[in-house]
Short mmCIF file of C-alpha atoms in Angstrom, two decimals:
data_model
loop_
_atom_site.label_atom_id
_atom_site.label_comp_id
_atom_site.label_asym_id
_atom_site.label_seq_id
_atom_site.Cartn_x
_atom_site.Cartn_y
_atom_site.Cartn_z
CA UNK A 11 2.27 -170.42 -224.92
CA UNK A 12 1.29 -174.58 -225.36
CA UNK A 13 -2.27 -174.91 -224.82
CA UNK A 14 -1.63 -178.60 -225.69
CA UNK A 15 0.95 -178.93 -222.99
CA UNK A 16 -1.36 -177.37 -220.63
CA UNK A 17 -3.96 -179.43 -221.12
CA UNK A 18 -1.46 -182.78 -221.21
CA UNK A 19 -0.78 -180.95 -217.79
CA UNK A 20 -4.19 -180.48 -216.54
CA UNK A 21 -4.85 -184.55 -217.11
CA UNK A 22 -1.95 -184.97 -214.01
CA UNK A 23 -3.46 -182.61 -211.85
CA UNK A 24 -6.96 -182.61 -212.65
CA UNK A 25 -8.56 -178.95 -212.74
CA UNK A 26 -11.59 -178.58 -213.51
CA UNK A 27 -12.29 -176.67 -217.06
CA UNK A 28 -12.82 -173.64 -215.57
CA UNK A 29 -9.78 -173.54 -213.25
CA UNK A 30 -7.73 -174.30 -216.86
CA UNK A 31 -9.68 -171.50 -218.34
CA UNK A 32 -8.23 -169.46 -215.56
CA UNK A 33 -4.99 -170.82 -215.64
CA UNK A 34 -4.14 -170.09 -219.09
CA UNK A 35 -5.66 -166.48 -218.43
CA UNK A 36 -2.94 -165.60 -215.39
CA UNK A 37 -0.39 -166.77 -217.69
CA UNK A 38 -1.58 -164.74 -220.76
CA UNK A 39 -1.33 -161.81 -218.28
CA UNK A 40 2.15 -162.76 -217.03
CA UNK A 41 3.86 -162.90 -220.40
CA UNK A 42 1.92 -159.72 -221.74
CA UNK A 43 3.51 -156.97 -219.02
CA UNK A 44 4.27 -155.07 -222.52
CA UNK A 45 0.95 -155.73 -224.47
CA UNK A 46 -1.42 -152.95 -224.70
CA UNK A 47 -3.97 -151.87 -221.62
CA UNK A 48 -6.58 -152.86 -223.82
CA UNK A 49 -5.33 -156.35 -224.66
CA UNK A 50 -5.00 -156.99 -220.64
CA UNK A 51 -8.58 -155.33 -219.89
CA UNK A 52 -9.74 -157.81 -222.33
CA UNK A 53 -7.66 -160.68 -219.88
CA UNK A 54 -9.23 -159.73 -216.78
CA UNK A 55 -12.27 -159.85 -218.72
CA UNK A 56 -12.24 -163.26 -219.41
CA UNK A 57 -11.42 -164.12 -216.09
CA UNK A 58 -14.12 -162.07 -214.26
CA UNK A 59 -16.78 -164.03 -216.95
CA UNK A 60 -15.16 -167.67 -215.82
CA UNK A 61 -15.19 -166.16 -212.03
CA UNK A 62 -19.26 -166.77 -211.56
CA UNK A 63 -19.60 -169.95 -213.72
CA UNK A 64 -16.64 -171.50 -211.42
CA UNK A 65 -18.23 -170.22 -208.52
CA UNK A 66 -21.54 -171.90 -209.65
CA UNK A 67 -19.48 -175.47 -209.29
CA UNK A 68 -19.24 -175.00 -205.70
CA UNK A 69 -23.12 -173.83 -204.85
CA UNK A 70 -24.53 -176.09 -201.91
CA UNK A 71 -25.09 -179.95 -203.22
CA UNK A 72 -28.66 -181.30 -202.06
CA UNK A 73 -27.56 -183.98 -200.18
CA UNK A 74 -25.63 -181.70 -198.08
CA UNK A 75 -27.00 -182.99 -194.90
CA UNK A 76 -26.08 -186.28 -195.49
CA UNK A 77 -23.87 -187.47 -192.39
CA UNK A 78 -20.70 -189.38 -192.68
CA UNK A 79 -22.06 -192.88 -191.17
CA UNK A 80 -19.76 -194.74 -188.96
CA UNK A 81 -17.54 -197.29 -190.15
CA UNK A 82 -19.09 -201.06 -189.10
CA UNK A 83 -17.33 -202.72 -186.45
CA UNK A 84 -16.84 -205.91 -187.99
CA UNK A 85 -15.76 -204.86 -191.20
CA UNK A 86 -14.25 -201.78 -190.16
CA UNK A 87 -11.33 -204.00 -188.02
CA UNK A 88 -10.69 -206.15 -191.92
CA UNK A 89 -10.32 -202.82 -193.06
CA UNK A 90 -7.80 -201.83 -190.43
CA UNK A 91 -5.80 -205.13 -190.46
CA UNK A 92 -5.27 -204.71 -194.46
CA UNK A 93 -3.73 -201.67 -193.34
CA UNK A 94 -1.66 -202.49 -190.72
CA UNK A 95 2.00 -203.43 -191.85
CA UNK A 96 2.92 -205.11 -188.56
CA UNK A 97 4.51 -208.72 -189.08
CA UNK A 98 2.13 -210.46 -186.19
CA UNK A 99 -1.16 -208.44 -186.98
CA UNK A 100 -4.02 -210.85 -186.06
CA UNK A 101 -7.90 -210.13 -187.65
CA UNK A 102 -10.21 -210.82 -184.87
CA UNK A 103 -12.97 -209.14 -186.83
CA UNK A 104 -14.62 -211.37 -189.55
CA UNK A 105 -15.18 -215.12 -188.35
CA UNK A 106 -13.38 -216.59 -190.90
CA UNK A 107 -11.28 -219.68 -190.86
CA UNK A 108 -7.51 -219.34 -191.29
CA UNK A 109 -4.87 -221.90 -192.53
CA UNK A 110 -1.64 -222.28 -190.02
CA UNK A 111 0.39 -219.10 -192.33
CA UNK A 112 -3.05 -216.85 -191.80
CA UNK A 113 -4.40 -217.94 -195.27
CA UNK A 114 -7.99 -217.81 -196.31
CA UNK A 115 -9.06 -221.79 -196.90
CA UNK A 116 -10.48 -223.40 -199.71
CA UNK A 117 -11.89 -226.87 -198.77
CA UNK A 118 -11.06 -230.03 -200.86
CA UNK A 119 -14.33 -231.23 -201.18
CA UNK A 120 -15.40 -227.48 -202.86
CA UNK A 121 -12.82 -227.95 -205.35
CA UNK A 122 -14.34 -231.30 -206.19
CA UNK A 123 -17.96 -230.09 -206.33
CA UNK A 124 -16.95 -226.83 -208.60
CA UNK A 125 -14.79 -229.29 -211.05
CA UNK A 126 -18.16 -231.53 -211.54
CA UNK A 127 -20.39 -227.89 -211.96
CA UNK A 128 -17.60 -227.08 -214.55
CA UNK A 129 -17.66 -230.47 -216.21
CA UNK A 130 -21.54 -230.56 -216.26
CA UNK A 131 -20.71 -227.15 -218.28
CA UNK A 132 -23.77 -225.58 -216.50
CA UNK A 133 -25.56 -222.39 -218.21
CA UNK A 134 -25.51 -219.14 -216.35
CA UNK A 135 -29.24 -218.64 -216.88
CA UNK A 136 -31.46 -216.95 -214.13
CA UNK A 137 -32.61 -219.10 -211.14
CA UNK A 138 -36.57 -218.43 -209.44
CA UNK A 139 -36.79 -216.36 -206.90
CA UNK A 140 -37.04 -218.79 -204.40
CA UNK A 141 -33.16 -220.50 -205.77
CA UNK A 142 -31.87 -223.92 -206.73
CA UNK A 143 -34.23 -226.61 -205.84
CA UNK A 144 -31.35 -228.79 -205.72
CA UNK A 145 -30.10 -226.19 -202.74
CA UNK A 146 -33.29 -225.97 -201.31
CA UNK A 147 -33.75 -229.39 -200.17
CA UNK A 148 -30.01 -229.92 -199.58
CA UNK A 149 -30.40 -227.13 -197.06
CA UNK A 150 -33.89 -228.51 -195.05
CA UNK A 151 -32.17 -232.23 -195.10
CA UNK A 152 -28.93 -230.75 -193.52
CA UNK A 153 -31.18 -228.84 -191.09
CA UNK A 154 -33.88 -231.05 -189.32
CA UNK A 155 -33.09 -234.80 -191.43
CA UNK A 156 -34.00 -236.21 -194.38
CA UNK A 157 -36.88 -238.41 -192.82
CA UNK A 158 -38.25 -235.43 -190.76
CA UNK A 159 -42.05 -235.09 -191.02
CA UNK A 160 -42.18 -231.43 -191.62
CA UNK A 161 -40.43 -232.47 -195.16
CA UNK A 162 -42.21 -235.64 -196.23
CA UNK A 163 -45.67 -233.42 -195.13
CA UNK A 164 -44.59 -230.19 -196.90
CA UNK A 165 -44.93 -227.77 -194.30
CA UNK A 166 -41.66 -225.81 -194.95
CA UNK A 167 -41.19 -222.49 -196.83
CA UNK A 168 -37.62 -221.99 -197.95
CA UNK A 169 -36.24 -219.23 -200.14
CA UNK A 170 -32.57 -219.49 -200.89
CA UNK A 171 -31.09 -216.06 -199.87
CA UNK A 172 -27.62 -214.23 -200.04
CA UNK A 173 -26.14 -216.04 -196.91
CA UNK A 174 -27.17 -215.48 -193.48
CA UNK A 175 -27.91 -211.81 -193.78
CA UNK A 176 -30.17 -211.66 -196.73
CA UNK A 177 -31.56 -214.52 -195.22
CA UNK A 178 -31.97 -212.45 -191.99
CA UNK A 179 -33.09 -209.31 -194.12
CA UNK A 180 -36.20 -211.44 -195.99
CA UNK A 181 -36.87 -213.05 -192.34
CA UNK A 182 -37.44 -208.99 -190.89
CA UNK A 183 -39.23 -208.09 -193.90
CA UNK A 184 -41.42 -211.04 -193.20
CA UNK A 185 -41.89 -209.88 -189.57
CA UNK A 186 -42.41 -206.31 -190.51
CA UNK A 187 -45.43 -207.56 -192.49
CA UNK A 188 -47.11 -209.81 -191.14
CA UNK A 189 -46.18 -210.09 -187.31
CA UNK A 190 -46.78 -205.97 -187.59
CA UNK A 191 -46.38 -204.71 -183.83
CA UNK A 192 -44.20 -207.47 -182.47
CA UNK A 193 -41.11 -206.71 -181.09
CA UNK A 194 -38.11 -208.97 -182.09
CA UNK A 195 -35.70 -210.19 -179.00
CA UNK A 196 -32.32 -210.64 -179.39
CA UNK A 197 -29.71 -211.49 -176.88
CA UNK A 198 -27.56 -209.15 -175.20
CA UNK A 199 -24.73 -209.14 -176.37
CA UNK A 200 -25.03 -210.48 -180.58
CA UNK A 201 -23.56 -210.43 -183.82
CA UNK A 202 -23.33 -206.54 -184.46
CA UNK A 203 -25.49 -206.47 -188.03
CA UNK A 204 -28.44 -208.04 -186.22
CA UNK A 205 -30.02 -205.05 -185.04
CA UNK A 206 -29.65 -202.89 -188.41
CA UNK A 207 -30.89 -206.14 -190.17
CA UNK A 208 -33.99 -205.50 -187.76
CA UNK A 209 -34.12 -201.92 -187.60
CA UNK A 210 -33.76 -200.91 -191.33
CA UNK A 211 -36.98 -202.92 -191.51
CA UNK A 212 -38.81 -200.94 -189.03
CA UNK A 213 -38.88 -203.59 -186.82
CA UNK A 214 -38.57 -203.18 -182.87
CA UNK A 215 -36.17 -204.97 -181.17
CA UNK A 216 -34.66 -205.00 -177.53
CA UNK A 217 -32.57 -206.83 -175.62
CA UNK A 218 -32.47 -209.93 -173.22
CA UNK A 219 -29.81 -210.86 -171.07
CA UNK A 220 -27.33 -213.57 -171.93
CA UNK A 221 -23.79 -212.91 -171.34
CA UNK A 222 -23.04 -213.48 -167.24
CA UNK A 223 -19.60 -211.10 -167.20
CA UNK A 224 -19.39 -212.36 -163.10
CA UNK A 225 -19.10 -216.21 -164.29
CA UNK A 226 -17.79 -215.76 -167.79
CA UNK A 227 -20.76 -217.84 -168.91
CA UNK A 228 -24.52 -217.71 -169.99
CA UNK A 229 -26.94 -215.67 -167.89
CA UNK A 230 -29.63 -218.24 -167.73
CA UNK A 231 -31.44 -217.10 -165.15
CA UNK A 232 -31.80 -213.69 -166.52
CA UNK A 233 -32.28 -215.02 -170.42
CA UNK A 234 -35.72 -216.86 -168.86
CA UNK A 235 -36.81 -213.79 -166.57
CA UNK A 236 -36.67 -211.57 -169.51
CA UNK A 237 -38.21 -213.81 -171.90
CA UNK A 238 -40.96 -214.44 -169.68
CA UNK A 239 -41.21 -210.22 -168.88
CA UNK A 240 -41.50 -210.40 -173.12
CA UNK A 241 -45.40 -209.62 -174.33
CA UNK A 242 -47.19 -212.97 -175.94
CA UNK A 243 -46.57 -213.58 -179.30
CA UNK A 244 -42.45 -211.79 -179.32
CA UNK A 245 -40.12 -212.68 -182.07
CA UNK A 246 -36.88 -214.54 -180.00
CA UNK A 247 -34.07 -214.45 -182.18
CA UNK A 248 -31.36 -217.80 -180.90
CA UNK A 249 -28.49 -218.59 -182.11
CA UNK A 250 -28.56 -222.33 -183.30
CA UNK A 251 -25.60 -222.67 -182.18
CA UNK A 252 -21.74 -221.34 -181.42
CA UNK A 253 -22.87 -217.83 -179.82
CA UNK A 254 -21.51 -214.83 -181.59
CA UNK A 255 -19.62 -213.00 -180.13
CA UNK A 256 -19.33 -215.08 -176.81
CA UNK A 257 -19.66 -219.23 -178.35
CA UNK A 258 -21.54 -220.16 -175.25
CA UNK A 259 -24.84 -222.03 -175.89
CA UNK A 260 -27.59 -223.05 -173.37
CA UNK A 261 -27.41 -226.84 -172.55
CA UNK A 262 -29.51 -229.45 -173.97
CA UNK A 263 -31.98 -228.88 -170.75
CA UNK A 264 -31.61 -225.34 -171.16
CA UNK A 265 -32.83 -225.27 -174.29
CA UNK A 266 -35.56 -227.89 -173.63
CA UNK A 267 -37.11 -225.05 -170.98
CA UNK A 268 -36.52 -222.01 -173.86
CA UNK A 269 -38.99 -224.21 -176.08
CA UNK A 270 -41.14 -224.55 -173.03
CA UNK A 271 -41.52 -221.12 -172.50
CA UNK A 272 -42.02 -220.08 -175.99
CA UNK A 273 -45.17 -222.80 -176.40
CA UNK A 274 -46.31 -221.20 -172.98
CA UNK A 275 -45.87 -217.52 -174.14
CA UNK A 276 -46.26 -218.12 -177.82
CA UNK A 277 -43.07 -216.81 -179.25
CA UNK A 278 -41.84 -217.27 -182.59
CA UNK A 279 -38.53 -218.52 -182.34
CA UNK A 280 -36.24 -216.99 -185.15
CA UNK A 281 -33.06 -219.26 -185.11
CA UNK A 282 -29.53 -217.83 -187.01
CA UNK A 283 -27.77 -221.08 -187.46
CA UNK A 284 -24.45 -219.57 -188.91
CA UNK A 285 -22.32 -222.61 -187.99
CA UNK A 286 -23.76 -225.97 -188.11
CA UNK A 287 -21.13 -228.17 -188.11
CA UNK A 288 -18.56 -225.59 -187.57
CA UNK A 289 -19.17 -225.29 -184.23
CA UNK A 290 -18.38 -229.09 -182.89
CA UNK A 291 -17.38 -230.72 -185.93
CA UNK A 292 -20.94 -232.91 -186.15
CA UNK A 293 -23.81 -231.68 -188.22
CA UNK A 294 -26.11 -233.29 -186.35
CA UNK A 295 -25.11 -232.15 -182.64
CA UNK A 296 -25.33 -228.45 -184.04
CA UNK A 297 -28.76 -228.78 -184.95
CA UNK A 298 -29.44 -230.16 -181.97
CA UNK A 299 -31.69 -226.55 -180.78
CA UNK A 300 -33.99 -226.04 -184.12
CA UNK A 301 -34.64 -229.90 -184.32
CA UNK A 302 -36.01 -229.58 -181.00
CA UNK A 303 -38.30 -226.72 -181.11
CA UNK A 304 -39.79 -228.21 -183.99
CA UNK A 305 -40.25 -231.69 -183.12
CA UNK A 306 -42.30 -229.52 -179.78
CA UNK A 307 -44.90 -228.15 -182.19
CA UNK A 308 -43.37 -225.23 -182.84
CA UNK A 309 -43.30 -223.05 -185.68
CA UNK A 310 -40.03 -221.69 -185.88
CA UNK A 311 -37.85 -219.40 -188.78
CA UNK A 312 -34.65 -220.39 -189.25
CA UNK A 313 -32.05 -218.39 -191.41
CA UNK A 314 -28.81 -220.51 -192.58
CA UNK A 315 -25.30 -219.60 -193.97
CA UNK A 316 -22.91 -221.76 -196.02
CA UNK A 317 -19.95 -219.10 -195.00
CA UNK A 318 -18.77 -220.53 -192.73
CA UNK A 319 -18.96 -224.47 -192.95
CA UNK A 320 -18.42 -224.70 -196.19
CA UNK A 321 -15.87 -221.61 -196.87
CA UNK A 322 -18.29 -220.26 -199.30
CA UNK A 323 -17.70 -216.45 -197.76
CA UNK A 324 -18.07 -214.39 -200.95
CA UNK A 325 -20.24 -216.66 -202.79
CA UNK A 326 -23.39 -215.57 -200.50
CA UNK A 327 -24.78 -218.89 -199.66
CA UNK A 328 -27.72 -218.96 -197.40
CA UNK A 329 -31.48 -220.09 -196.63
CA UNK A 330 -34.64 -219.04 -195.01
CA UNK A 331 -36.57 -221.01 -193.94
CA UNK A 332 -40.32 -221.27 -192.37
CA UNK A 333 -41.09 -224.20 -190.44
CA UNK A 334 -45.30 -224.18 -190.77
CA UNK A 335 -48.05 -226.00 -189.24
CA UNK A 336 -49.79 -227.28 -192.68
CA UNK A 337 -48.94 -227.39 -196.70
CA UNK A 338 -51.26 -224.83 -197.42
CA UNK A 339 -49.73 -221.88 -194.91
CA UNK A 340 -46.16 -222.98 -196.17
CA UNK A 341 -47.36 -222.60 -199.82
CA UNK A 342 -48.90 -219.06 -199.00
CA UNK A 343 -45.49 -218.07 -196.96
CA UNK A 344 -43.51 -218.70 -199.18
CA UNK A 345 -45.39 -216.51 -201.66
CA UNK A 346 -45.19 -213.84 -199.67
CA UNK A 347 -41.25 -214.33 -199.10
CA UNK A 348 -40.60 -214.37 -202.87
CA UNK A 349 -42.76 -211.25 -202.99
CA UNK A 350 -39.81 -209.52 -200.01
CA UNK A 351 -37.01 -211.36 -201.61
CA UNK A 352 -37.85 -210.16 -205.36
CA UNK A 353 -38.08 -206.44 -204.15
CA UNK A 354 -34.67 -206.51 -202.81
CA UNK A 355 -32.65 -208.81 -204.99
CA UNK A 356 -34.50 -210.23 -207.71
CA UNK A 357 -32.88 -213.76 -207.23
CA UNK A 358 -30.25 -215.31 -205.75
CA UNK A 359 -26.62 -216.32 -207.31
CA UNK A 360 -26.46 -219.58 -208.69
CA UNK A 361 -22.52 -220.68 -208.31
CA UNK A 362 -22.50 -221.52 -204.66
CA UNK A 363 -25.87 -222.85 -204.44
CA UNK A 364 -24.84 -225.50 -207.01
CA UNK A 365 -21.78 -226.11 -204.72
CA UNK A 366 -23.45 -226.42 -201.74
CA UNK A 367 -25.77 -228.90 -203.44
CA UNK A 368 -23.21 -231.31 -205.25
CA UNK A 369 -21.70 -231.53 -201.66
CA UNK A 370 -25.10 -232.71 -199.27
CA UNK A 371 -26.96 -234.41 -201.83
CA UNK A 372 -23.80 -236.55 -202.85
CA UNK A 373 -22.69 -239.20 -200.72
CA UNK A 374 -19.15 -239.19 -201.27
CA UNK A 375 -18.78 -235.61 -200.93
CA UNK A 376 -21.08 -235.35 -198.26
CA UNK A 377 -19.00 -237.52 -195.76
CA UNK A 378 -15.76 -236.00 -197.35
CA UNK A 379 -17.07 -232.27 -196.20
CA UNK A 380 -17.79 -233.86 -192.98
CA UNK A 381 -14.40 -235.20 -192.06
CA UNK A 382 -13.22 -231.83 -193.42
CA UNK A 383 -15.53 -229.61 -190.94
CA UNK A 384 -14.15 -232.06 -187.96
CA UNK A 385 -10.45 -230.99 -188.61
CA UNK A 386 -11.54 -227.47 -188.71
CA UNK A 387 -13.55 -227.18 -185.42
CA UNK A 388 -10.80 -229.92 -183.78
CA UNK A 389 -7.92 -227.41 -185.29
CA UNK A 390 -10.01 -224.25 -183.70
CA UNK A 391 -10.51 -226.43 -180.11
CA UNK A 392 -6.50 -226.86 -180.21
CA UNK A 393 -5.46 -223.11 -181.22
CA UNK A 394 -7.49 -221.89 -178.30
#
């Protein structure tokens, strides 16, 4: 007899306003077994007019034929280790680095950097589409050396991204457009986003061989015969360096041939240098593979991350960049980058890109992050 009370009860269990309608109905009809027949024809009344409008809230939704998609593999195994209650759970999903208790790490030097951003009292404005400038030549000097000629000459596009996947993404949309009808190699097996990265794009990929299951090491011979099988002008996405999933990289001579072919087939090598300095603890030594190709002639597309090396996991740090042959095509690609990147996120965040600046481009903190990456890949080298 409380509408009020039923409605207070319909905000716990959540009918819909028809179902209430309904409700109160059957319950008018159960107290009323002495009303009049015409008092309870007018009940079932009401309920045979709410019957077709509550009907109408379950008619067939246009996106009916939308599938459930499956759940990623990388992220889908964080998802299952938040949800596993077992003392010793382990996440072997997400490459992130883990303190002795299992605790996500914040480096020192970071908390330096951020307490000089906050001390500047920075504005939160908009940055350009192509990021930070401060960022963007922190991130070419980290990867081929201050003093390399490709900088002092100008020939390099870079776009600061949303870490090594948005970074990737702009890199495919790049391919899609203007390397149209190329097919984009990657190595078999890879990082799993790789080939949605590629194929969301329209972009063709396949595979070459790399892992040798027999030896537990790289399939050389078969990376080369497949590369070489590859039509003229293929895309041949490397890892720069520490593999994922398998951390085994070619040798120095190894990947003094992959340039070799790629001059003599004219590839573009697309390089995903996710760990520099993470990898061996040395900067340098981990950009060992793009230096190379470049100081060969070669014009090569490199996408970086800051996730890893520097923590910076949620605060989407990342680069492409387009190593070109004169100032005038690297002014032109990188147009045409800020044209892909401003169609798919406008610009990039500023926090992290300010981070990752105050860190390379200041001495102290630059060889403070350094000593910091060593303990982290000697600490990885003694857990395994």
């Amino acid at each position: 007899n409380d509408v009020r009370g039923c409605h207070c009860l319909n905000q716990r269990i959540g009918l819909c306003p028809y179902s209430l309608r309904f409700l109160l109905v059957s319950m008018q009809l159960n107290v009323a077994n002495s009303a009049s027949r015409g008092r309870i024809g007018n009940a079932r009344a009401a309920v045979s007019k709410a019957a077709p409008r509550q009907a109408a809230l379950v008619k067939a939704s246009r996106y009916d034929n939308v599938e459930m998609a499956p759940p990623d593999p990388i992220l889908g195994v964080s998802e299952a280790f938040k949800a596993c209650t077992h003392p010793d759970k382990l996440n072997l999903g997400v490459g992130a680095y883990r303190t002795e208790d299992l605790k996500p790490y914040v480096l020192s030097v970071v908390r330096k950097a951020e307490k000089k951003i906050f001390d500047a009292k920075e504005n939160k404005e908009y940055l350009t589409i192509e990021g930070l400038d401060a960022f963007r030549k922190a991130t070419v000097d980290l990867l081929l050396g201050s003093d390399h000629p490709a900088i002092k000459e100008g020939r390099i596009a870079v776009v600061q991204s949303l870490s090594g996947t948005g970074s990737l993404r702009v890199g495919a949309g790049f391919i899609a457009r203007f390397l149209k009808g190329n097919t984009v190699y990657i190595s078999n097996p890879t990082w799993g986003n790789h080939r949605n990265i590629f194929g969301d794009e329209g972009v063709k990929w396949e595979y070459y061989r790399y892992f040798d299951q027999e030896t537990v090491g790289l399939d050389f011979k078969g990376m080369v015969e497949d590369l070489e099988k590859a039509p003229d002008g293929s895309v041949v996405l490397l890892h720069g360096c520490a593999h994922n999933p398998t951390g085994i990289d070619p040798t120095k001579e190894q990947w003094a041939q992959i340039a070799d072919l790629c001059i003599r087939k004219k590839h573009v090598p697309f390089f995903d240098v996710a760990y520099q300095g993470f990898a061996t603890g040395d900067l340098d030594k981990d950009a060992y593979a793009p230096r190379l190709f470049v100081d060969r002639g070669l014009e090569v597309i490199v996408a970086q991350s800051y996730s890893k090396n520097l923590g910076l996991y949620g605060e989407r740090v990342g680069a492409l960049v387009v190593v070109t042959e004169n100032k005038d095509v690297a002014s032109r690609v990188l147009s045409q980058l800020k044209r892909i990147a401003r169609a798919i996120y406008s610009n990039p965040p500023t926090h992290g890109a300010r981070i990752a600046a105050e860190v390379v481009n200041d001495k102290e903190l630059f060889d403070e992050w350094k000593a910091e990456m060593q303990g982290m890949a000697g600490r990885l080298a003694r857990v395994r």
